[in-house]
GROMACS .gro file of C-alpha atoms in nm:
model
  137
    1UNK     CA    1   0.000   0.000   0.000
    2UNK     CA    2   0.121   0.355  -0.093
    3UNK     CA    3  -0.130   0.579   0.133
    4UNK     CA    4  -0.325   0.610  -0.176
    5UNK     CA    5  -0.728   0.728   0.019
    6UNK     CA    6  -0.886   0.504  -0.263
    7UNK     CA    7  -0.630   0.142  -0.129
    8UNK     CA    8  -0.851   0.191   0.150
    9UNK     CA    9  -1.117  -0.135   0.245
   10UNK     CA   10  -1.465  -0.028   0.276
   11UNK     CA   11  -1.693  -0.084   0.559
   12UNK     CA   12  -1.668  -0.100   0.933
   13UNK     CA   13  -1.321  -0.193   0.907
   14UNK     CA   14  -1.171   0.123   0.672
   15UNK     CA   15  -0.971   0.237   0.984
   16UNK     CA   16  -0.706  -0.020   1.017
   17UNK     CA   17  -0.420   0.140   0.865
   18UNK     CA   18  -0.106  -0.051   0.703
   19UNK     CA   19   0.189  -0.021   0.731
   20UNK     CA   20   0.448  -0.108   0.443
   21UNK     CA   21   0.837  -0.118   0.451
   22UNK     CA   22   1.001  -0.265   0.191
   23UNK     CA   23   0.828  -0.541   0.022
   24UNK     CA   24   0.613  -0.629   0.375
   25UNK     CA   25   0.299  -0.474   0.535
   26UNK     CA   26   0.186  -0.535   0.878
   27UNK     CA   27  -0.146  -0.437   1.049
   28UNK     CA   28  -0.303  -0.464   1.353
   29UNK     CA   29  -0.656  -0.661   1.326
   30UNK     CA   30  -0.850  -0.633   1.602
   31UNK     CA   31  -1.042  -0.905   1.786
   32UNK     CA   32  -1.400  -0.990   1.654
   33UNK     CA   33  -1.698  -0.979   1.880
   34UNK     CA   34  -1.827  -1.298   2.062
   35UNK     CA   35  -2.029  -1.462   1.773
   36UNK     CA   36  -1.994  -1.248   1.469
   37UNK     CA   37  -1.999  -1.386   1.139
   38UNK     CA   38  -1.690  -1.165   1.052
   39UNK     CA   39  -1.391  -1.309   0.908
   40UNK     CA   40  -1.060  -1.192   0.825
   41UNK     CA   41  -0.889  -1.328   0.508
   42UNK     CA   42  -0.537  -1.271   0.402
   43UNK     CA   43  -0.465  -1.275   0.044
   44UNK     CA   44  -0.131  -1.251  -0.092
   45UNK     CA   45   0.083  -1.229  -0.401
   46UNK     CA   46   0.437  -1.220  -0.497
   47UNK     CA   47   0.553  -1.011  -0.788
   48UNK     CA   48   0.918  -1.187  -0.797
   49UNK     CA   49   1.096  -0.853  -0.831
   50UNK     CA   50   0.925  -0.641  -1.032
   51UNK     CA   51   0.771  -0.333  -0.965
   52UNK     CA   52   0.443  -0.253  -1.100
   53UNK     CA   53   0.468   0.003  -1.372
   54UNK     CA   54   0.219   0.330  -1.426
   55UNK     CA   55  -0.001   0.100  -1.671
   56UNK     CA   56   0.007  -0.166  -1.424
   57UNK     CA   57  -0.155   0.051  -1.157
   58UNK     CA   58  -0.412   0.241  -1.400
   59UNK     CA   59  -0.507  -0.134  -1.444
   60UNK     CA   60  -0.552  -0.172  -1.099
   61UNK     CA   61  -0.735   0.127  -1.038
   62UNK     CA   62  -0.996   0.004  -1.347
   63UNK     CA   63  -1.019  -0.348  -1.228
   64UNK     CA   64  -1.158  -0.172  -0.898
   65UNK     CA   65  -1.356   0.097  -1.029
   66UNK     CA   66  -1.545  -0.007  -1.336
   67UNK     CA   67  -1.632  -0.350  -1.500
   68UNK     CA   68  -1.268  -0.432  -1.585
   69UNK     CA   69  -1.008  -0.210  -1.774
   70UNK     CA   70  -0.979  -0.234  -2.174
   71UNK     CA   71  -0.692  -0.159  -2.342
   72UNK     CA   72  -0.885   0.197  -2.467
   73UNK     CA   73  -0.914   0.238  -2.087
   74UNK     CA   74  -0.525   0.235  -1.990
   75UNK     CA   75  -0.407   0.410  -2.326
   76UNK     CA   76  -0.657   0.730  -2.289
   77UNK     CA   77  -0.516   0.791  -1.926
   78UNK     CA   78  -0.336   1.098  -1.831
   79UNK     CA   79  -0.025   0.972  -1.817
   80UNK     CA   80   0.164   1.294  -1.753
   81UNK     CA   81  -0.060   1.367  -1.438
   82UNK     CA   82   0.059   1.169  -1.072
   83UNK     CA   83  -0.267   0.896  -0.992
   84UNK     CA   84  -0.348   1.107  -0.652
   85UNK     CA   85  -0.428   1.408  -0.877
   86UNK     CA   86  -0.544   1.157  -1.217
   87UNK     CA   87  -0.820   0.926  -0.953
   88UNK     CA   88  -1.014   1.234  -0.829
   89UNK     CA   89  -1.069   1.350  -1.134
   90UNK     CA   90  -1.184   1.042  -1.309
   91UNK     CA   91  -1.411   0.956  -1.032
   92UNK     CA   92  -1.585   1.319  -1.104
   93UNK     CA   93  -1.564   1.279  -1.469
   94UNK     CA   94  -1.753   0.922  -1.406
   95UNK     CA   95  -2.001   1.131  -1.195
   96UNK     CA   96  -2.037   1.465  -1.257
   97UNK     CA   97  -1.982   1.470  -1.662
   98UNK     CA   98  -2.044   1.146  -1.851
   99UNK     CA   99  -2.406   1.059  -1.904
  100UNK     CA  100  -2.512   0.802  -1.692
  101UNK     CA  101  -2.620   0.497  -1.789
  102UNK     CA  102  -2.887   0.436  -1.556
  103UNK     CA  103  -3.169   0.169  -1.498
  104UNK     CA  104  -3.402   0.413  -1.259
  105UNK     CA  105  -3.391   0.661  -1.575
  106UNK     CA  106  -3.489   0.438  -1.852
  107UNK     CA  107  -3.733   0.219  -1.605
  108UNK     CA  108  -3.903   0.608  -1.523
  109UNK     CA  109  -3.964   0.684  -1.858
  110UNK     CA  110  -4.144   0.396  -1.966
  111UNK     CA  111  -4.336   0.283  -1.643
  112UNK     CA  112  -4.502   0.591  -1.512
  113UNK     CA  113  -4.567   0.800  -1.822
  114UNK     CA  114  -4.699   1.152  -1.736
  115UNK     CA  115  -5.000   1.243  -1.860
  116UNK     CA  116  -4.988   1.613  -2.016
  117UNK     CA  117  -5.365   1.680  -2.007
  118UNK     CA  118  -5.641   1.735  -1.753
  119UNK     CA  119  -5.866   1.445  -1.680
  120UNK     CA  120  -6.107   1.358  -1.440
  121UNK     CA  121  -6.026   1.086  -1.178
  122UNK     CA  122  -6.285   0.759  -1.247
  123UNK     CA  123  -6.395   0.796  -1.580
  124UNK     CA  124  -6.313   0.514  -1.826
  125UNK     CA  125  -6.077   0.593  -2.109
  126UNK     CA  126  -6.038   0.350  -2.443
  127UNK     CA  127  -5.788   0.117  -2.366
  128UNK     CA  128  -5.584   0.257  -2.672
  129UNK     CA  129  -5.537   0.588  -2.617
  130UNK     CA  130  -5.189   0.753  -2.546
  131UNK     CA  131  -5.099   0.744  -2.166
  132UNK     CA  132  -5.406   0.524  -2.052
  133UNK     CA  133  -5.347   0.246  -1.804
  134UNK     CA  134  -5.554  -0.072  -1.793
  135UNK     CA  135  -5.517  -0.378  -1.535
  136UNK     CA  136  -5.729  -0.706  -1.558
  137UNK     CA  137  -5.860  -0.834  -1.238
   0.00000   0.00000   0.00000
């Protein structure tokens, strides 16, 4: 871990802090509570020397943050900006800029439509005219 905010775990547990020297981390894990289904799991992997390059941790980064990176991914990064400035900015592009692609918004439009005209609550409508809504019993 490099202190990077986003190599943080989520949940309860975000606070435990690691600490790296070299090519080991330690931490401190605290005890669970009588009978909780919690588990800690220690995962590990060697990289027999090599140190990861900038690709390697854009990769990373888009294995964590999106479906899986694509080549396209990795080669449109910023290279020439550091990955604390690069993250924050991609997360708000993601957010704030792109259009989502959203469920809620497609599901809105097509479920509920809004009807545009006055009508009067209990009187029957054809069942094919724009915006009416029909349920069999």
């Amino acid at each position: 871990y490099d202190g990077h905010s986003w190599e943080n775990v989520a949940g309860k547990y975000r606070y435990l802090e690691f600490f790296c020297s070299g090519t080991s981390c330690s931490v401190q894990i605290p005890a669970l509570e009588e009978g909780s289904s919690d588990v800690f799991q220690l995962t590990g992997f060697t990289m027999a020397g090599r140190e990861l390059t900038e690709r390697d941790l854009i990769s990373r980064f888009l294995e964590q943050a999106t479906f899986g990176p694509t080549r396209e991914a990795i080669d449109s990064w910023d290279m020439e900006r550091s990955l604390d400035s690069a993250i924050p900015s991609w997360v708000y592009q993601q957010i704030m800029v792109e259009n989502p692609t959203i469920h809620r918004e497609y599901y809105r439009k097509r479920a509920q439509a809004r009807i545009f005209e006055t009508i009067s609550h209990g009187q029957p409508r054809h069942p094919c005219e724009m915006n009416s809504r029909w349920s069999r019993y």
